[in-house]
């Protein structure tokens, strides 16, 4: 190839590359808002089951706290706290935390806690437990997680916040106690954290200022 | 292009040289996503769109492009089109996008698309190339839908999400079921065409 034909070839490649880039950029511009809205709707759909019985009028994802480790919540990765409000008053907090003591790796748990400290719902966001044994914690496989609804630190008393095998009040799964122990522990520790840090999650001064 | 030429191109893609049944191209997505009818339909439509547009672009630029750089250019064109398809699916068909997952971006590696660019679109006018893309794309899409419908019916006793019975013959939705279903489809086509075993 002569120098000029190499130059021409390079120019062709560059031109086609530029045209294709413009095509992708235009599509990205045209779809960006819809994709963001879809992602948000999906996230809200996954949060909703943990808010049973809570009245709120704020956006589910509008008031997010990201707690970087080290924090006192379960897990040593980022813990997420979605705060929801009713008429400007705190209504509930949704915690996405990680139980590290699952049978096959970490279990990501979503725990909804009403402002008064009762559990409004628990869901498993992500897990790798054994199908047929540990995966019964998933609400699509069994009703096991529903037993947390309406519980709080006094109900049962702190020393009974454990599975039956450990002297607690929570059902375990037949032949699989490691998985439920991890989930019960994560819910209990989250409630303890909420009890100790509620005024940091919902700063009192700030909410009074709003009024 | 005359109507007869269009019909001939479409017939070639849909039946005579069907990319899945005859050329046996693009088998990875074909086998992986056909566990349900809706998945087959979704990937089929995405592939059809990418193939038609890539044929059109390759044909439109065929006189500008030196043979030495044609392959990188096909790759850039196909990769851009697949990225657009993925964004469009994410924006307008989010549920389908989640269930197809990685297989939409993987359309890039579907050799049926490069094969049509190289064999057909780089040597033919734009009209014929579009017809070829539509025919081959539709042939691939219909095969995906047929396999998806068959595997879902046999494996889960449901079709497009409507269930007829509690359980099916599970093997059909597992990976081996994909091979059995494809083999049956190829055998059926050869039988209809009256070809003895090759
Ligand atoms: C292949 C295999 C998979 C298992 N998967 C789980 C599991 O996902 N979750 C769990 O808690 N236990 C699982 N187990 C059982 C645990 O090893 C342990 O025996 C059990 O949790 C103890 O429960 P128990 O105190 O009710 O007897 C599994 C055991 C085997 C052999």
Coordinates of C-alpha atoms and ligand atoms in Angstrom, one line a residue:
Chain A
X1 CA 0.0 0.0 0.0
X2 CA 1.2 3.5 -0.7
X3 CA 1.3 6.1 2.0
X4 CA -1.7 7.9 0.6
X5 CA -3.8 4.8 0.5
X6 CA -2.9 3.9 4.1
X7 CA -4.0 7.4 5.0
X8 CA -7.3 7.0 3.1
X9 CA -7.9 3.6 4.8
X10 CA -7.3 5.1 8.2
X11 CA -9.6 7.9 7.4
X12 CA -12.4 5.5 6.4
X13 CA -12.0 3.6 9.6
X14 CA -12.1 6.8 11.7
X15 CA -15.2 8.1 9.8
X16 CA -17.1 4.9 10.3
X17 CA -16.1 4.8 13.9
X18 CA -17.3 8.4 14.4
X19 CA -20.6 7.7 12.7
X20 CA -21.2 4.6 14.8
X21 CA -20.3 6.5 18.0
X22 CA -22.8 9.2 17.1
X23 CA -25.5 6.5 16.6
X24 CA -24.8 5.0 20.0
X25 CA -24.6 8.4 21.7
X26 CA -28.0 9.4 20.2
X27 CA -29.6 6.2 21.3
X28 CA -28.2 6.7 24.8
X29 CA -29.6 10.2 25.0
X30 CA -33.0 9.0 23.8
X31 CA -33.2 6.1 26.3
X32 CA -31.4 7.5 29.3
X33 CA -34.4 8.9 31.2
X34 CA -36.6 5.9 30.6
X35 CA -33.9 3.5 31.7
X36 CA -33.3 5.5 34.9
X37 CA -37.1 5.5 35.6
X38 CA -37.2 1.7 35.0
X39 CA -34.4 1.0 37.3
X40 CA -36.0 3.2 40.0
X41 CA -39.3 1.4 39.5
X42 CA -37.7 -2.0 39.9
X43 CA -35.9 -0.9 43.0
X44 CA -39.1 0.4 44.6
X45 CA -40.9 -2.8 43.7
X46 CA -38.2 -4.7 45.5
X47 CA -38.4 -2.4 48.6
X48 CA -42.2 -2.3 48.8
X49 CA -42.9 -5.7 50.5
X50 CA -40.8 -4.7 53.5
X51 CA -43.1 -1.7 54.1
X52 CA -46.3 -3.5 54.9
X53 CA -48.8 -1.4 56.9
X54 CA -46.7 1.8 56.8
X55 CA -48.4 5.0 55.7
X56 CA -46.0 7.2 53.8
X57 CA -46.1 9.9 51.2
X58 CA -42.5 10.5 50.4
X59 CA -40.6 8.9 47.5
X60 CA -39.2 5.5 48.5
X61 CA -35.7 6.2 47.2
X62 CA -35.6 9.9 47.8
X63 CA -33.9 9.9 51.2
X64 CA -31.1 7.3 51.1
X65 CA -28.3 7.0 53.6
X66 CA -25.2 5.1 52.5
X67 CA -23.2 3.8 55.5
X68 CA -19.7 2.8 54.7
X69 CA -17.9 0.2 56.8
X70 CA -17.0 0.2 59.6
X71 CA -20.5 0.6 60.8
X72 CA -22.4 -1.2 63.5
X73 CA -24.9 -2.8 61.2
X74 CA -24.5 -6.4 60.1
X75 CA -21.9 -6.9 57.3
X76 CA -18.7 -5.2 56.3
X77 CA -19.9 -3.7 53.1
X78 CA -22.0 -0.6 52.4
X79 CA -25.3 -0.7 54.3
X80 CA -28.2 1.2 52.7
X81 CA -30.9 3.0 54.7
X82 CA -33.9 4.2 52.8
X83 CA -35.9 6.6 54.9
X84 CA -39.6 7.2 54.3
X85 CA -41.8 9.9 55.7
X86 CA -45.5 10.7 56.2
X87 CA -46.4 14.4 56.1
X88 CA -42.7 15.2 56.9
X89 CA -42.6 13.0 60.0
X90 CA -40.4 9.9 60.0
X91 CA -42.4 6.8 59.1
X92 CA -40.0 4.0 58.7
X93 CA -36.4 3.0 57.7
X94 CA -35.5 0.3 55.2
X95 CA -32.2 -1.3 55.9
X96 CA -30.3 -3.3 53.2
X97 CA -27.6 -5.2 55.2
X98 CA -25.5 -8.2 54.7
X99 CA -25.5 -11.3 57.0
X100 CA -22.1 -12.8 56.6
X101 CA -22.7 -16.1 58.3
X102 CA -24.9 -17.8 55.7
X103 CA -24.3 -21.4 54.7
X104 CA -22.8 -20.6 51.3
X105 CA -21.7 -17.0 51.5
X106 CA -23.3 -13.7 52.4
X107 CA -27.0 -13.1 52.4
X108 CA -28.3 -9.6 51.6
X109 CA -31.3 -8.9 53.7
X110 CA -33.9 -6.0 53.5
X111 CA -35.4 -5.1 56.8
X112 CA -38.2 -2.6 57.2
X113 CA -38.4 -1.0 60.6
X114 CA -41.3 1.4 61.5
X115 CA -40.3 4.5 63.4
X116 CA -41.6 2.9 66.7
X117 CA -39.2 0.0 66.2
X118 CA -41.5 -2.7 65.0
X119 CA -40.6 -4.8 61.9
X120 CA -42.7 -3.9 58.9
X121 CA -41.3 -6.6 56.8
X122 CA -38.2 -8.6 55.9
X123 CA -37.2 -9.9 52.5
X124 CA -34.1 -11.6 51.2
X125 CA -32.5 -9.6 48.4
X126 CA -29.7 -12.0 47.4
X127 CA -28.5 -15.3 48.6
X128 CA -26.7 -18.5 47.4
X129 CA -28.2 -21.0 49.9
X130 CA -28.9 -24.6 48.9
X131 CA -32.1 -25.0 46.9
X132 CA -34.6 -27.0 49.0
X133 CA -32.7 -26.3 52.3
X134 CA -31.5 -22.8 52.9
X135 CA -33.4 -21.2 50.1
X136 CA -36.7 -21.5 52.0
X137 CA -35.8 -18.1 53.5
X138 CA -36.8 -16.6 50.1
X139 CA -40.4 -15.4 50.1
X140 CA -40.9 -17.0 46.7
X141 CA -40.1 -20.4 48.2
X142 CA -41.8 -20.3 51.6
X143 CA -43.5 -18.0 54.1
X144 CA -40.6 -18.3 56.5
X145 CA -39.6 -14.6 56.5
X146 CA -43.1 -13.5 57.3
X147 CA -42.7 -14.5 60.9
X148 CA -40.8 -11.3 61.6
X149 CA -43.7 -9.0 60.7
X150 CA -44.8 -7.0 63.7
X151 CA -42.0 -8.2 65.9
X152 CA -39.8 -5.7 67.8
X153 CA -37.0 -5.7 70.4
X154 CA -39.4 -6.4 73.3
X155 CA -41.4 -9.0 71.3
X156 CA -39.8 -11.4 71.9
X157 CA -37.4 -10.3 74.6
X158 CA -33.9 -9.7 73.5
X159 CA -32.6 -13.1 74.8
X160 CA -35.2 -14.9 72.7
X161 CA -34.3 -13.2 69.4
X162 CA -32.9 -16.5 68.1
X163 CA -34.1 -19.6 66.4
X164 CA -35.8 -22.3 68.5
X165 CA -32.7 -24.5 68.5
X166 CA -30.8 -21.7 70.2
X167 CA -33.5 -21.1 72.8
X168 CA -35.3 -18.4 70.8
X169 CA -38.8 -18.0 69.4
X170 CA -38.2 -18.1 65.7
X171 CA -38.9 -21.2 63.6
X172 CA -36.0 -22.7 61.9
X173 CA -36.0 -24.8 58.7
X174 CA -35.9 -28.6 58.8
X175 CA -32.3 -29.8 58.5
X176 CA -31.0 -26.3 57.9
X177 CA -30.4 -24.1 60.9
X178 CA -27.3 -22.2 59.8
X179 CA -29.2 -20.1 57.2
X180 CA -32.1 -19.0 59.5
X181 CA -29.7 -18.3 62.4
X182 CA -27.9 -15.9 60.1
X183 CA -31.1 -14.1 59.1
X184 CA -32.5 -13.9 62.6
X185 CA -29.2 -12.5 63.8
X186 CA -29.1 -9.8 61.0
X187 CA -32.7 -8.7 61.9
X188 CA -31.9 -8.6 65.6
X189 CA -28.7 -6.6 65.1
X190 CA -30.5 -4.2 62.8
X191 CA -33.2 -3.6 65.4
X192 CA -30.5 -3.0 68.1
X193 CA -28.8 -0.5 65.8
X194 CA -32.1 1.3 65.1
X195 CA -32.8 1.4 68.8
X196 CA -29.4 3.0 69.5
X197 CA -29.1 5.3 66.5
X198 CA -32.7 6.3 65.6
X199 CA -32.0 10.0 66.2
X200 CA -29.0 9.9 63.9
X201 CA -31.0 8.2 61.1
X202 CA -33.9 10.7 61.7
X203 CA -32.2 13.8 63.1
X204 CA -34.7 15.3 65.6
X205 CA -33.4 18.9 65.0
X206 CA -33.7 18.6 61.3
X207 CA -37.3 17.3 61.4
X208 CA -38.3 20.1 63.8
X209 CA -36.7 22.7 61.5
X210 CA -38.9 21.4 58.7
X211 CA -42.1 22.3 60.6
Chain B
X1 CA -35.6 -5.2 -6.7
X2 CA -38.6 -7.0 -8.1
X3 CA -41.2 -8.7 -6.0
X4 CA -40.0 -12.1 -7.1
X5 CA -36.5 -11.3 -6.0
X6 CA -37.8 -10.2 -2.6
X7 CA -39.8 -13.4 -2.2
X8 CA -36.8 -15.5 -3.2
X9 CA -34.5 -13.8 -0.6
X10 CA -37.0 -14.1 2.1
X11 CA -37.7 -17.8 1.3
X12 CA -33.9 -18.4 1.3
X13 CA -33.6 -17.0 4.9
X14 CA -36.8 -18.4 6.3
X15 CA -36.4 -21.9 5.0
X16 CA -33.9 -22.9 2.4
X17 CA -30.7 -21.6 4.1
X18 CA -32.2 -20.9 7.5
X19 CA -29.2 -19.7 9.7
X20 CA -30.1 -22.0 12.6
X21 CA -31.4 -25.1 10.8
X22 CA -29.1 -25.2 7.8
X23 CA -26.1 -23.0 8.4
X24 CA -26.1 -24.0 12.1
X25 CA -24.9 -20.5 13.0
X26 CA -25.6 -18.6 16.2
X27 CA -26.2 -21.8 18.2
X28 CA -25.0 -20.4 21.5
X29 CA -27.8 -17.9 22.0
X30 CA -30.2 -20.3 20.2
X31 CA -29.6 -23.0 22.7
X32 CA -29.3 -20.8 25.8
X33 CA -32.4 -18.6 25.6
X34 CA -35.0 -20.9 24.1
X35 CA -36.2 -22.2 27.5
X36 CA -39.4 -20.2 27.1
X37 CA -41.4 -18.8 24.2
X38 CA -41.1 -15.2 25.3
X39 CA -37.3 -15.3 25.6
X40 CA -37.1 -16.8 22.1
X41 CA -39.4 -14.1 20.8
X42 CA -37.4 -11.3 22.5
X43 CA -33.9 -12.5 21.3
X44 CA -35.3 -13.3 17.9
X45 CA -36.6 -9.8 17.4
X46 CA -33.4 -8.2 18.6
X47 CA -31.3 -10.3 16.3
X48 CA -33.6 -9.6 13.4
X49 CA -33.3 -5.8 13.9
X50 CA -29.5 -6.0 14.3
X51 CA -29.1 -8.2 11.3
X52 CA -31.2 -6.1 9.0
X53 CA -29.5 -2.8 10.0
X54 CA -26.1 -4.3 9.8
X55 CA -26.7 -5.7 6.4
X56 CA -28.0 -2.3 5.2
X57 CA -25.0 -0.4 6.6
X58 CA -22.5 -2.8 5.3
X59 CA -24.1 -2.8 1.9
X60 CA -24.3 1.0 1.9
X61 CA -20.6 1.4 2.7
X62 CA -19.3 -1.5 0.6
X63 CA -17.7 0.7 -2.1
X64 CA -15.9 2.9 0.3
X65 CA -14.3 0.1 2.3
X66 CA -11.0 -1.5 1.3
X67 CA -11.0 -5.3 1.8
X68 CA -8.2 -5.1 4.3
X69 CA -10.2 -3.3 6.9
X70 CA -13.6 -4.8 6.2
X71 CA -13.7 -7.0 9.3
X72 CA -12.9 -4.3 11.9
X73 CA -15.6 -2.2 10.2
X74 CA -18.2 -5.0 10.5
X75 CA -17.2 -5.3 14.1
X76 CA -17.7 -1.6 14.8
X77 CA -21.0 -1.5 13.0
X78 CA -22.4 -4.6 14.6
X79 CA -21.2 -3.7 18.1
X80 CA -22.8 -0.2 17.8
X81 CA -26.1 -1.7 16.6
X82 CA -26.2 -4.2 19.4
X83 CA -25.5 -1.5 22.0
X84 CA -28.4 0.5 20.6
X85 CA -30.6 -2.6 20.7
X86 CA -29.6 -3.2 24.3
X87 CA -30.4 0.3 25.3
X88 CA -33.8 0.2 23.5
X89 CA -34.7 -3.1 25.2
X90 CA -33.7 -1.6 28.6
X91 CA -35.9 1.4 28.0
X92 CA -39.0 -0.2 26.5
X93 CA -38.9 -3.9 27.5
X94 CA -37.2 -3.9 30.9
X95 CA -38.7 -7.2 32.0
X96 CA -37.6 -9.0 28.8
X97 CA -34.2 -7.4 29.1
X98 CA -33.8 -8.8 32.6
X99 CA -34.8 -12.3 31.6
X100 CA -32.5 -12.3 28.5
X101 CA -29.7 -10.8 30.5
X102 CA -26.3 -11.1 28.9
X103 CA -27.7 -12.6 25.7
X104 CA -28.6 -9.3 24.3
X105 CA -25.1 -7.9 24.4
X106 CA -23.9 -11.3 23.2
X107 CA -25.7 -10.8 19.9
X108 CA -22.4 -9.2 19.0
X109 CA -20.8 -12.6 18.9
X110 CA -23.6 -14.2 16.8
X111 CA -21.6 -15.4 13.8
X112 CA -24.8 -15.4 11.7
X113 CA -24.5 -11.6 11.6
X114 CA -20.9 -11.3 10.5
X115 CA -21.5 -14.2 8.1
X116 CA -24.3 -12.3 6.3
X117 CA -22.2 -9.1 6.2
X118 CA -19.3 -11.0 4.6
X119 CA -21.2 -13.4 2.4
X120 CA -24.0 -11.2 1.2
X121 CA -24.2 -7.6 2.2
X122 CA -20.7 -6.7 1.1
X123 CA -21.4 -7.9 -2.4
X124 CA -25.0 -6.9 -3.1
X125 CA -27.0 -3.7 -3.4
X126 CA -28.8 -2.3 -0.4
X127 CA -32.3 -3.4 -1.3
X128 CA -31.2 -7.0 -1.6
X129 CA -29.2 -6.8 1.5
X130 CA -32.1 -5.6 3.5
X131 CA -34.2 -8.4 2.1
X132 CA -31.5 -10.9 3.1
X133 CA -31.3 -9.4 6.6
X134 CA -35.1 -9.6 7.1
X135 CA -35.3 -13.1 5.7
X136 CA -32.3 -14.5 7.7
X137 CA -33.4 -12.6 10.8
X138 CA -36.9 -13.8 10.6
X139 CA -35.7 -17.4 9.9
X140 CA -33.6 -17.2 13.0
X141 CA -36.4 -15.6 15.1
X142 CA -39.0 -18.1 14.1
X143 CA -36.7 -21.0 14.9
X144 CA -36.0 -19.4 18.4
X145 CA -39.8 -19.0 18.9
X146 CA -40.5 -22.6 17.8
X147 CA -37.9 -24.1 20.0
X148 CA -38.9 -21.8 22.9
X149 CA -42.6 -22.8 22.6
X150 CA -41.7 -26.5 22.3
X151 CA -39.4 -26.5 25.3
X152 CA -41.7 -24.5 27.4
X153 CA -44.7 -26.7 26.5
X154 CA -42.9 -29.9 27.2
X155 CA -40.8 -28.8 30.1
X156 CA -43.2 -26.6 32.1
X157 CA -46.6 -27.4 30.5
X158 CA -47.1 -23.7 29.8
X159 CA -47.0 -21.4 26.9
X160 CA -46.1 -17.7 27.0
X161 CA -46.6 -17.9 30.8
X162 CA -50.1 -19.5 30.7
X163 CA -49.9 -22.8 32.5
X164 CA -51.8 -25.9 31.5
X165 CA -50.6 -28.4 34.0
X166 CA -48.6 -28.5 37.2
X167 CA -45.4 -29.9 35.9
X168 CA -43.8 -31.0 32.7
X169 CA -40.9 -33.1 31.5
X170 CA -38.2 -31.0 33.2
X171 CA -35.4 -32.2 30.9
X172 CA -36.8 -30.1 28.1
X173 CA -36.0 -26.8 29.8
X174 CA -32.6 -28.0 31.0
X175 CA -29.6 -27.4 28.6
X176 CA -29.7 -31.0 27.1
X177 CA -33.3 -30.3 26.1
X178 CA -32.1 -27.5 23.9
X179 CA -29.9 -29.9 21.9
X180 CA -32.7 -32.5 21.6
X181 CA -35.2 -29.8 20.4
X182 CA -32.8 -28.4 17.8
X183 CA -31.9 -31.9 16.6
X184 CA -35.6 -32.7 16.2
X185 CA -36.1 -29.4 14.3
X186 CA -33.2 -30.1 11.9
X187 CA -34.4 -33.6 11.3
X188 CA -38.0 -32.4 10.7
X189 CA -36.7 -29.9 8.1
X190 CA -34.6 -32.5 6.3
X191 CA -37.6 -34.9 6.3
X192 CA -39.8 -32.2 4.8
X193 CA -37.2 -31.4 2.1
X194 CA -36.9 -35.1 1.4
X195 CA -33.2 -35.3 2.0
X196 CA -31.9 -38.7 3.0
X197 CA -29.3 -38.6 5.9
X198 CA -26.2 -36.8 4.8
Ligands
LIG1 C1 -25.0 -30.3 50.5 C2 -25.5 -29.6 51.8 C3 -26.1 -28.4 51.7 C4 -26.6 -27.7 52.8 N1 -27.1 -26.5 52.7 C5 -27.5 -25.8 53.8 C6 -28.1 -24.5 53.7 O1 -28.2 -23.9 52.6 N2 -28.5 -23.9 54.9 C7 -28.3 -24.5 56.1 O2 -28.7 -23.9 57.1 N3 -27.8 -25.8 56.2 C8 -27.4 -26.4 55.1 N4 -26.9 -27.7 55.2 C9 -26.9 -28.4 56.5 C10 -25.9 -27.9 57.5 O3 -24.6 -28.5 57.2 C11 -26.2 -28.2 58.9 O4 -26.2 -29.6 59.0 C12 -27.6 -27.8 59.3 O5 -27.7 -26.4 59.1 C13 -27.8 -28.1 60.8 O6 -29.2 -28.0 61.0 P1 -29.9 -28.6 62.3 O7 -29.3 -27.9 63.5 O8 -31.4 -28.3 62.1 O9 -29.7 -30.1 62.2 C14 -26.4 -28.4 54.1 C15 -25.8 -29.6 54.2 C16 -25.4 -30.3 53.0 C17 -24.7 -31.6 53.2

